[in-house]
Amino acid sequence: MAIETPMKELRDNLLFTKNGQCWAYYTITPDYIHEGNQEARDDHRERLERAYLDLSKYTDVHFQLLPSDMRLEERFAELEKDFDPELLDVGRTYNQRTMDILVDELGTVTENTFLIGVRIPTVLLGSEATVRQIFAQSIGTVSHAVLQWLGYRKAISDSEYELYAQAEEDVRTYVLKIGGKSVSEELLYYMNRFHFIRGLTHTYEEEVSDRSKNIAEPLLDTASEPGYIRINDDLGESYLTFLPITRTPDSLEGLELFWLAQEFSFPVEVQSKAKKRNKTLAMNKIGSTKKTLKQTDQVLYNNDDTDEDLLDGLEQLNDLSFGIQNRNHPLYDWMACYVVTGKTKEECAESVKQVKETLKENDCRCVQPQGDQLALFYKFLPGQALNPVEPKWLHSSTHKGLSELQFGLSQKLGTNIGPYIGRISFADSFDVMEAIQSSRFMVLIHAFLANEGVAGSSTESPHIYFSGATGQGKSFLMKLFGFYLMFLKGQVLMTDPKTEVKEWFELARQDPAVQQYYPEFERLMEQLTYITLDPDDPDNHGVLDPLNFLNGSKAKDAILTMMDQLFPKVPLAVENEMRRQLATVLTLKKKGHAVGLQHLVDGLAQHEDPAIKEYGENMRLTIEDSILQLVFSDGRSKGLNVDNKFTVLQIQGLDLPDQDEAPEDWTESDRKAVAIMGPLTHFCRYFGMRDKHKNTTVIFDEAWVLTKARGGKKLVKGLRRVGRSFKNQLLLVSQSVSDGSNEDDIGNFGLCFAFDEPAERPAILAHMGLDHTPENISLLAGLKKGQCLFKDMYDRVGVLSVDCLFPEWALAFKTSNKSHSAEVERKYDQ
């Protein structure tokens, strides 16, 4: 059957109904707060409490949480404007694959939209609007046809609209305090239309493009499937059901019905309406209830008995009475429903089962009425006031109780546009794939936005930090970012101290299935340039000599730091001569001579002082036939050409020490490897400073080595300092969260990803701005491989489950093959 909508006319954010009411609707910008940040959640609830007290001058309020279309295609179209023209077609292919996969997994990809509606009372008694409204309300039982016959469907006059628009300004002031913003007339139309096309595949653009059609056109069938409404339209068919909340805990504290609805793997809509009870009637009701309870208590007392619940009830009634009478607290009658949809009745029924189980776990109950579905559908249409005369499923509470439902509280991470990185996770899961499948919260991240001074951002740092124990997924996520960066304008330099990237990338590239099914992957691989620095190749000797790319004091500081790392116990006389020789070399360089660090060593080895000469000879022998040949040039080195789209820089034979090994236990080979990382860092900094008008990204893996080396923290700080002024971004990968922070440089990373590291859990929580509580420690302990805590550029924190949608990428990001035993172990763990 078709149903009549209360909507008569829309103007701006005002909805005028056929019975003469006027409602103002607003979107609410949610507060995105992680479950572990209880203080911030309490602050949100207190803001709601104050706003509801302000709004108590208005009788009717409508709260909605709608799972609305995320409009991915539109977002990706905006993202593609930042793509490198040379790779635009490849980027579009991967964007389309992303949309196809997500739609296949989720149906319509949704995000949560919060809306609040407030009924504006009659503006001026005696006006045309008031007379018509009073008359229409007095004959509310008269059929719509009779009202039409009496002439009460004519359009809202401009003067009447102006009166309501002026009154709406006060409402807007109150709603603004909880992030409210007037809806557009277009959105208001869609909000009304949405109720009639729930669960049907549609687009926002198509639905608002023709507003002349009847929004209530779809047929609603409640007869064929009791307990469900079957929607039939040209768009298709869907099933929905309303689940009224029938029971809540005695105390609403911490109930958070709006938050709870967002934790399901399927879209759940929340509809709630509240009506303020007349103060006199409320006090009369409280008085009669107190009288009854006192009489019951007296009977129990006469029989030497007592009832603690009854006494608690009396105390609560006294508090309620005092608040209403002396503090002007409002008492609301309210009703709330979860609404679930499905393409089939069976799909809808499975969702109903999960909702009921989850509510039961939270000491709540809901029912699925068999014969009231259509009545509930109508009851929650926009512009339809709650009728408290119908007591079924009604609850009563003050504004404080209503605020406990946590309207406008949600979770979001990342940016509004950007590549898809994964999903927000809530409950503990068996593995990362189960976590992904149980969440609908998409995480998009545009790597360059933090550098653009976006409104609301808590940082202007473009840098990204990845930390966590080995094998948890930080390198995988770093490479995922790296591949997405290839689509964007700019250049990328990626260091590969382990010399493993090329091997795995090329294995994926040569895979027959990849070549057959994913030709776009080959286009990506063509963007990669591998530079492998081999100390046994004379052409590579001296390519990382700081004198090739540094001048003056910067060159001096870099060289002295490296020499101190390599030769830590040089006698003072030798050190002084080394500084004099360095000064001479720098002077020659300034005059245009071709010089290198080998000249410094030769100067020492040829010194007339035997002791200095001996040390110089020792230095020469230490450098000879070792990895240090990459750093000591004779002045003829051509340096490195990294003027490519994506350069992977590898160092052959670089054997880094174990992270847990103390520097004093390092071997000579360890010290040489660590010393090489210094010039490599300076070269990365040079790469980012070549052109301040071009986006550049440095991906620096194994950064923990720098922090353990002499002057290492200063090197990391130097990499970060390139930053915004040179449009340079640093992706730093390390094992300790402390490697990404300096006491004198707070907030130095715009995005932070912290994978679990058992020994560092308190430090991780502190770094992410979460309280050190048992619950948050358990949260970290429960993270699976591929999951991490993520703090975005808006300082929002949550659990991210990394989701790489493309099998050829996942193949390239591998770092090891599972053994047969590992596969069998997993098999018997199911």
PDB file of C-alpha atoms in Angstrom, residues 508-739:
ATOM      1  CA  ALA A 508      55.093 -10.175  -8.124  1.00  0.00           C
ATOM      2  CA  ARG A 509      55.767  -8.494 -11.457  1.00  0.00           C
ATOM      3  CA  GLN A 510      56.798 -11.795 -13.068  1.00  0.00           C
ATOM      4  CA  ASP A 511      53.902 -13.797 -11.646  1.00  0.00           C
ATOM      5  CA  PRO A 512      51.927 -15.252 -14.610  1.00  0.00           C
ATOM      6  CA  ALA A 513      48.534 -14.606 -12.983  1.00  0.00           C
ATOM      7  CA  VAL A 514      49.459 -10.982 -12.264  1.00  0.00           C
ATOM      8  CA  GLN A 515      50.617 -10.478 -15.843  1.00  0.00           C
ATOM      9  CA  GLN A 516      47.404 -12.005 -17.207  1.00  0.00           C
ATOM     10  CA  TYR A 517      44.794 -10.333 -15.007  1.00  0.00           C
ATOM     11  CA  TYR A 518      46.367  -7.068 -13.819  1.00  0.00           C
ATOM     12  CA  PRO A 519      48.130  -5.284 -16.686  1.00  0.00           C
ATOM     13  CA  GLU A 520      47.816  -2.003 -14.771  1.00  0.00           C
ATOM     14  CA  PHE A 521      50.336  -3.401 -12.249  1.00  0.00           C
ATOM     15  CA  GLU A 522      53.013  -3.453 -14.937  1.00  0.00           C
ATOM     16  CA  ARG A 523      52.423   0.261 -15.517  1.00  0.00           C
ATOM     17  CA  LEU A 524      53.108   0.872 -11.826  1.00  0.00           C
ATOM     18  CA  MET A 525      56.245  -1.233 -11.862  1.00  0.00           C
ATOM     19  CA  GLU A 526      57.550   0.805 -14.800  1.00  0.00           C
ATOM     20  CA  GLN A 527      57.623   3.836 -12.489  1.00  0.00           C
ATOM     21  CA  LEU A 528      60.174   2.193 -10.174  1.00  0.00           C
ATOM     22  CA  THR A 529      63.879   2.871 -10.495  1.00  0.00           C
ATOM     23  CA  TYR A 530      66.177   0.668  -8.415  1.00  0.00           C
ATOM     24  CA  ILE A 531      69.580   1.985  -7.361  1.00  0.00           C
ATOM     25  CA  THR A 532      71.699  -0.633  -5.656  1.00  0.00           C
ATOM     26  CA  LEU A 533      74.881   0.733  -4.105  1.00  0.00           C
ATOM     27  CA  ASP A 534      77.542  -1.956  -4.267  1.00  0.00           C
ATOM     28  CA  PRO A 535      80.817  -1.150  -2.475  1.00  0.00           C
ATOM     29  CA  ASP A 536      82.638  -3.600  -4.770  1.00  0.00           C
ATOM     30  CA  ASP A 537      81.660  -1.534  -7.819  1.00  0.00           C
ATOM     31  CA  PRO A 538      84.178   1.302  -8.358  1.00  0.00           C
ATOM     32  CA  ASP A 539      81.466   3.410  -9.983  1.00  0.00           C
ATOM     33  CA  ASN A 540      79.645   3.467  -6.639  1.00  0.00           C
ATOM     34  CA  HIS A 541      82.634   4.591  -4.591  1.00  0.00           C
ATOM     35  CA  GLY A 542      81.908   7.871  -2.863  1.00  0.00           C
ATOM     36  CA  VAL A 543      78.327   8.300  -4.078  1.00  0.00           C
ATOM     37  CA  LEU A 544      77.177   8.936  -0.477  1.00  0.00           C
ATOM     38  CA  ASP A 545      80.073  11.227   0.376  1.00  0.00           C
ATOM     39  CA  PRO A 546      78.445  14.185   2.202  1.00  0.00           C
ATOM     40  CA  LEU A 547      80.701  16.526   0.206  1.00  0.00           C
ATOM     41  CA  ASN A 548      78.697  15.585  -2.905  1.00  0.00           C
ATOM     42  CA  PHE A 549      75.516  17.204  -1.633  1.00  0.00           C
ATOM     43  CA  LEU A 550      76.348  19.276   1.462  1.00  0.00           C
ATOM     44  CA  ASN A 551      78.262  22.496   1.902  1.00  0.00           C
ATOM     45  CA  GLY A 552      79.849  24.502   4.708  1.00  0.00           C
ATOM     46  CA  SER A 553      78.816  23.860   8.281  1.00  0.00           C
ATOM     47  CA  LYS A 554      76.222  21.226   7.305  1.00  0.00           C
ATOM     48  CA  ALA A 555      78.890  19.168   5.577  1.00  0.00           C
ATOM     49  CA  LYS A 556      81.252  19.650   8.514  1.00  0.00           C
ATOM     50  CA  ASP A 557      78.698  18.528  11.117  1.00  0.00           C
ATOM     51  CA  ALA A 558      77.650  15.481   9.078  1.00  0.00           C
ATOM     52  CA  ILE A 559      81.265  14.372   8.497  1.00  0.00           C
ATOM     53  CA  LEU A 560      82.390  14.831  12.087  1.00  0.00           C
ATOM     54  CA  THR A 561      79.362  12.913  13.389  1.00  0.00           C
ATOM     55  CA  MET A 562      80.095  10.017  11.043  1.00  0.00           C
ATOM     56  CA  MET A 563      83.818   9.978  11.911  1.00  0.00           C
ATOM     57  CA  ASP A 564      82.970   9.935  15.591  1.00  0.00           C
ATOM     58  CA  GLN A 565      80.737   6.918  14.981  1.00  0.00           C
ATOM     59  CA  LEU A 566      83.497   5.108  13.090  1.00  0.00           C
ATOM     60  CA  PHE A 567      86.520   6.151  15.172  1.00  0.00           C
ATOM     61  CA  PRO A 568      85.182   7.004  18.645  1.00  0.00           C
ATOM     62  CA  LYS A 569      88.461   7.066  20.622  1.00  0.00           C
ATOM     63  CA  VAL A 570      90.702   9.264  18.536  1.00  0.00           C
ATOM     64  CA  PRO A 571      93.433  11.099  20.520  1.00  0.00           C
ATOM     65  CA  LEU A 572      92.963  14.834  20.792  1.00  0.00           C
ATOM     66  CA  ALA A 573      95.963  15.633  18.590  1.00  0.00           C
ATOM     67  CA  VAL A 574      94.572  13.411  15.819  1.00  0.00           C
ATOM     68  CA  GLU A 575      91.106  14.910  16.160  1.00  0.00           C
ATOM     69  CA  ASN A 576      92.480  18.445  15.927  1.00  0.00           C
ATOM     70  CA  GLU A 577      94.457  17.597  12.789  1.00  0.00           C
ATOM     71  CA  MET A 578      91.415  15.882  11.308  1.00  0.00           C
ATOM     72  CA  ARG A 579      89.410  19.072  11.833  1.00  0.00           C
ATOM     73  CA  ARG A 580      92.179  21.144  10.172  1.00  0.00           C
ATOM     74  CA  GLN A 581      92.286  18.768   7.212  1.00  0.00           C
ATOM     75  CA  LEU A 582      88.491  18.950   6.913  1.00  0.00           C
ATOM     76  CA  ALA A 583      88.603  22.733   6.946  1.00  0.00           C
ATOM     77  CA  THR A 584      91.126  22.640   4.105  1.00  0.00           C
ATOM     78  CA  VAL A 585      88.949  20.268   2.073  1.00  0.00           C
ATOM     79  CA  LEU A 586      85.861  22.447   2.613  1.00  0.00           C
ATOM     80  CA  THR A 587      87.797  25.533   1.517  1.00  0.00           C
ATOM     81  CA  LEU A 588      88.925  23.793  -1.652  1.00  0.00           C
ATOM     82  CA  LYS A 589      85.327  22.705  -2.342  1.00  0.00           C
ATOM     83  CA  LYS A 590      84.137  26.267  -1.901  1.00  0.00           C
ATOM     84  CA  LYS A 591      86.700  27.393  -4.481  1.00  0.00           C
ATOM     85  CA  GLY A 592      85.351  24.901  -6.981  1.00  0.00           C
ATOM     86  CA  HIS A 593      87.866  22.105  -6.636  1.00  0.00           C
ATOM     87  CA  ALA A 594      86.766  18.463  -6.948  1.00  0.00           C
ATOM     88  CA  VAL A 595      87.294  17.051  -3.457  1.00  0.00           C
ATOM     89  CA  GLY A 596      86.150  14.129  -1.361  1.00  0.00           C
ATOM     90  CA  LEU A 597      86.543  12.642   2.090  1.00  0.00           C
ATOM     91  CA  GLN A 598      89.354  10.416   0.858  1.00  0.00           C
ATOM     92  CA  HIS A 599      91.470  13.575   0.665  1.00  0.00           C
ATOM     93  CA  LEU A 600      90.993  14.063   4.403  1.00  0.00           C
ATOM     94  CA  VAL A 601      92.153  10.494   5.116  1.00  0.00           C
ATOM     95  CA  ASP A 602      95.086  10.848   2.745  1.00  0.00           C
ATOM     96  CA  GLY A 603      96.099  14.054   4.486  1.00  0.00           C
ATOM     97  CA  LEU A 604      96.234  12.260   7.813  1.00  0.00           C
ATOM     98  CA  ALA A 605      98.009   9.197   6.398  1.00  0.00           C
ATOM     99  CA  GLN A 606     100.676  11.414   4.851  1.00  0.00           C
ATOM    100  CA  HIS A 607     101.182  13.605   7.922  1.00  0.00           C
ATOM    101  CA  GLU A 608     104.701  14.175   9.185  1.00  0.00           C
ATOM    102  CA  ASP A 609     103.730  13.363  12.778  1.00  0.00           C
ATOM    103  CA  PRO A 610     104.137   9.578  13.156  1.00  0.00           C
ATOM    104  CA  ALA A 611     101.200   9.214  15.546  1.00  0.00           C
ATOM    105  CA  ILE A 612      98.831  11.112  13.271  1.00  0.00           C
ATOM    106  CA  LYS A 613     100.170   9.279  10.252  1.00  0.00           C
ATOM    107  CA  GLU A 614      99.554   5.934  11.987  1.00  0.00           C
ATOM    108  CA  TYR A 615      95.956   6.862  12.719  1.00  0.00           C
ATOM    109  CA  GLY A 616      95.473   8.011   9.150  1.00  0.00           C
ATOM    110  CA  GLU A 617      96.820   4.749   7.837  1.00  0.00           C
ATOM    111  CA  ASN A 618      94.471   2.860  10.177  1.00  0.00           C
ATOM    112  CA  MET A 619      91.543   4.858   8.810  1.00  0.00           C
ATOM    113  CA  ARG A 620      92.607   4.117   5.235  1.00  0.00           C
ATOM    114  CA  LEU A 621      92.820   0.387   5.944  1.00  0.00           C
ATOM    115  CA  THR A 622      89.466   0.417   7.718  1.00  0.00           C
ATOM    116  CA  ILE A 623      87.784   2.024   4.708  1.00  0.00           C
ATOM    117  CA  GLU A 624      89.551  -0.046   2.078  1.00  0.00           C
ATOM    118  CA  ASP A 625      87.539  -2.983   0.654  1.00  0.00           C
ATOM    119  CA  SER A 626      84.597  -2.264   2.936  1.00  0.00           C
ATOM    120  CA  ILE A 627      81.121  -0.765   2.683  1.00  0.00           C
ATOM    121  CA  LEU A 628      82.653   2.570   3.728  1.00  0.00           C
ATOM    122  CA  GLN A 629      83.946   2.997   0.191  1.00  0.00           C
ATOM    123  CA  LEU A 630      80.448   4.272  -0.623  1.00  0.00           C
ATOM    124  CA  VAL A 631      81.083   7.284   1.618  1.00  0.00           C
ATOM    125  CA  PHE A 632      84.723   8.189   0.933  1.00  0.00           C
ATOM    126  CA  SER A 633      85.170   9.790  -2.473  1.00  0.00           C
ATOM    127  CA  ASP A 634      88.348  10.927  -4.207  1.00  0.00           C
ATOM    128  CA  GLY A 635      86.426  13.796  -5.768  1.00  0.00           C
ATOM    129  CA  ARG A 636      85.529  12.039  -9.009  1.00  0.00           C
ATOM    130  CA  SER A 637      82.187  10.567  -7.909  1.00  0.00           C
ATOM    131  CA  LYS A 638      79.210  11.696  -9.993  1.00  0.00           C
ATOM    132  CA  GLY A 639      76.761  11.285  -7.089  1.00  0.00           C
ATOM    133  CA  LEU A 640      73.311   9.761  -7.436  1.00  0.00           C
ATOM    134  CA  ASN A 641      70.631  10.539  -9.994  1.00  0.00           C
ATOM    135  CA  VAL A 642      67.268  10.302  -8.244  1.00  0.00           C
ATOM    136  CA  ASP A 643      65.298  12.458 -10.623  1.00  0.00           C
ATOM    137  CA  ASN A 644      62.744   9.662 -11.117  1.00  0.00           C
ATOM    138  CA  LYS A 645      59.108   9.105 -10.192  1.00  0.00           C
ATOM    139  CA  PHE A 646      59.878   6.468  -7.542  1.00  0.00           C
ATOM    140  CA  THR A 647      63.439   5.548  -6.599  1.00  0.00           C
ATOM    141  CA  VAL A 648      64.268   2.553  -4.396  1.00  0.00           C
ATOM    142  CA  LEU A 649      67.731   3.029  -2.900  1.00  0.00           C
ATOM    143  CA  GLN A 650      69.420  -0.172  -1.695  1.00  0.00           C
ATOM    144  CA  ILE A 651      72.848  -0.762  -0.175  1.00  0.00           C
ATOM    145  CA  GLN A 652      74.392  -4.124  -0.943  1.00  0.00           C
ATOM    146  CA  GLY A 653      75.999  -5.829   2.025  1.00  0.00           C
ATOM    147  CA  LEU A 654      74.577  -3.496   4.659  1.00  0.00           C
ATOM    148  CA  ASP A 655      74.347  -5.738   7.717  1.00  0.00           C
ATOM    149  CA  LEU A 656      72.622  -3.787  10.473  1.00  0.00           C
ATOM    150  CA  PRO A 657      72.961  -4.848  14.119  1.00  0.00           C
ATOM    151  CA  ASP A 658      70.029  -6.318  16.008  1.00  0.00           C
ATOM    152  CA  GLN A 659      67.789  -3.695  17.531  1.00  0.00           C
ATOM    153  CA  ASP A 660      68.147  -5.089  21.059  1.00  0.00           C
ATOM    154  CA  GLU A 661      71.925  -5.087  20.913  1.00  0.00           C
ATOM    155  CA  ALA A 662      73.623  -2.323  22.887  1.00  0.00           C
ATOM    156  CA  PRO A 663      75.957   0.015  20.903  1.00  0.00           C
ATOM    157  CA  GLU A 664      78.899  -0.944  23.098  1.00  0.00           C
ATOM    158  CA  ASP A 665      78.470  -4.546  21.912  1.00  0.00           C
ATOM    159  CA  TRP A 666      78.493  -3.658  18.224  1.00  0.00           C
ATOM    160  CA  THR A 667      81.175  -5.220  16.050  1.00  0.00           C
ATOM    161  CA  GLU A 668      83.251  -3.202  13.613  1.00  0.00           C
ATOM    162  CA  SER A 669      80.896  -4.321  10.819  1.00  0.00           C
ATOM    163  CA  ASP A 670      77.929  -3.046  12.851  1.00  0.00           C
ATOM    164  CA  ARG A 671      79.575   0.343  13.386  1.00  0.00           C
ATOM    165  CA  LYS A 672      80.304   0.685   9.684  1.00  0.00           C
ATOM    166  CA  ALA A 673      76.705  -0.157   8.765  1.00  0.00           C
ATOM    167  CA  VAL A 674      75.317   2.344  11.257  1.00  0.00           C
ATOM    168  CA  ALA A 675      77.790   4.998  10.108  1.00  0.00           C
ATOM    169  CA  ILE A 676      76.553   4.615   6.527  1.00  0.00           C
ATOM    170  CA  MET A 677      73.012   5.479   7.669  1.00  0.00           C
ATOM    171  CA  GLY A 678      74.140   9.005   8.583  1.00  0.00           C
ATOM    172  CA  PRO A 679      75.187  10.077   5.064  1.00  0.00           C
ATOM    173  CA  LEU A 680      72.150   8.221   3.709  1.00  0.00           C
ATOM    174  CA  THR A 681      69.945  10.369   5.938  1.00  0.00           C
ATOM    175  CA  HIS A 682      71.648  13.552   4.791  1.00  0.00           C
ATOM    176  CA  PHE A 683      71.157  12.491   1.186  1.00  0.00           C
ATOM    177  CA  CYS A 684      67.434  11.938   1.838  1.00  0.00           C
ATOM    178  CA  ARG A 685      67.266  15.419   3.293  1.00  0.00           C
ATOM    179  CA  TYR A 686      69.040  16.794   0.226  1.00  0.00           C
ATOM    180  CA  PHE A 687      66.507  14.965  -1.989  1.00  0.00           C
ATOM    181  CA  GLY A 688      63.629  16.742  -0.250  1.00  0.00           C
ATOM    182  CA  MET A 689      65.219  20.182  -0.484  1.00  0.00           C
ATOM    183  CA  ARG A 690      66.090  20.277  -4.190  1.00  0.00           C
ATOM    184  CA  ASP A 691      62.859  21.971  -5.308  1.00  0.00           C
ATOM    185  CA  LYS A 692      60.499  23.625  -2.826  1.00  0.00           C
ATOM    186  CA  HIS A 693      57.720  23.753  -5.434  1.00  0.00           C
ATOM    187  CA  LYS A 694      57.580  19.989  -6.045  1.00  0.00           C
ATOM    188  CA  ASN A 695      56.011  17.362  -3.767  1.00  0.00           C
ATOM    189  CA  THR A 696      58.643  14.922  -2.546  1.00  0.00           C
ATOM    190  CA  THR A 697      58.375  11.968  -0.199  1.00  0.00           C
ATOM    191  CA  VAL A 698      61.154  10.157   1.645  1.00  0.00           C
ATOM    192  CA  ILE A 699      60.354   6.675   2.954  1.00  0.00           C
ATOM    193  CA  PHE A 700      62.961   5.785   5.564  1.00  0.00           C
ATOM    194  CA  ASP A 701      62.887   2.243   6.937  1.00  0.00           C
ATOM    195  CA  GLU A 702      64.765   0.897   9.962  1.00  0.00           C
ATOM    196  CA  ALA A 703      64.938   4.347  11.550  1.00  0.00           C
ATOM    197  CA  TRP A 704      65.719   2.819  14.946  1.00  0.00           C
ATOM    198  CA  VAL A 705      69.338   2.526  13.752  1.00  0.00           C
ATOM    199  CA  LEU A 706      69.584   6.301  13.578  1.00  0.00           C
ATOM    200  CA  THR A 707      68.298   6.835  17.095  1.00  0.00           C
ATOM    201  CA  LYS A 708      70.939   4.490  18.487  1.00  0.00           C
ATOM    202  CA  ALA A 709      73.787   6.087  16.543  1.00  0.00           C
ATOM    203  CA  ARG A 710      75.733   9.112  17.738  1.00  0.00           C
ATOM    204  CA  GLY A 711      73.744  12.213  16.822  1.00  0.00           C
ATOM    205  CA  GLY A 712      71.005   9.999  15.407  1.00  0.00           C
ATOM    206  CA  LYS A 713      68.045  11.792  16.966  1.00  0.00           C
ATOM    207  CA  LYS A 714      69.378  15.022  15.496  1.00  0.00           C
ATOM    208  CA  LEU A 715      69.454  13.344  12.072  1.00  0.00           C
ATOM    209  CA  VAL A 716      65.801  12.290  12.374  1.00  0.00           C
ATOM    210  CA  LYS A 717      64.902  15.770  13.499  1.00  0.00           C
ATOM    211  CA  GLY A 718      66.727  17.170  10.485  1.00  0.00           C
ATOM    212  CA  LEU A 719      64.666  14.978   8.151  1.00  0.00           C
ATOM    213  CA  ARG A 720      61.462  16.247   9.710  1.00  0.00           C
ATOM    214  CA  ARG A 721      62.529  19.864   9.574  1.00  0.00           C
ATOM    215  CA  VAL A 722      62.507  19.861   5.753  1.00  0.00           C
ATOM    216  CA  GLY A 723      58.742  19.514   6.026  1.00  0.00           C
ATOM    217  CA  ARG A 724      56.216  22.053   4.885  1.00  0.00           C
ATOM    218  CA  SER A 725      58.474  24.769   3.523  1.00  0.00           C
ATOM    219  CA  PHE A 726      59.869  22.362   0.918  1.00  0.00           C
ATOM    220  CA  LYS A 727      56.646  20.377   0.310  1.00  0.00           C
ATOM    221  CA  ASN A 728      58.516  17.351   1.585  1.00  0.00           C
ATOM    222  CA  GLN A 729      56.981  14.454   3.454  1.00  0.00           C
ATOM    223  CA  LEU A 730      58.758  11.844   5.572  1.00  0.00           C
ATOM    224  CA  LEU A 731      57.448   8.331   6.126  1.00  0.00           C
ATOM    225  CA  LEU A 732      59.504   7.030   9.029  1.00  0.00           C
ATOM    226  CA  VAL A 733      59.425   3.335   9.963  1.00  0.00           C
ATOM    227  CA  SER A 734      60.844   2.118  13.247  1.00  0.00           C
ATOM    228  CA  GLN A 735      60.208  -0.373  16.011  1.00  0.00           C
ATOM    229  CA  SER A 736      59.886   1.928  19.005  1.00  0.00           C
ATOM    230  CA  VAL A 737      57.225   4.592  19.356  1.00  0.00           C
ATOM    231  CA  SER A 738      59.781   6.747  21.164  1.00  0.00           C
ATOM    232  CA  ASP A 739      61.881   6.970  17.999  1.00  0.00           C
TER     233      ASP A 739
END
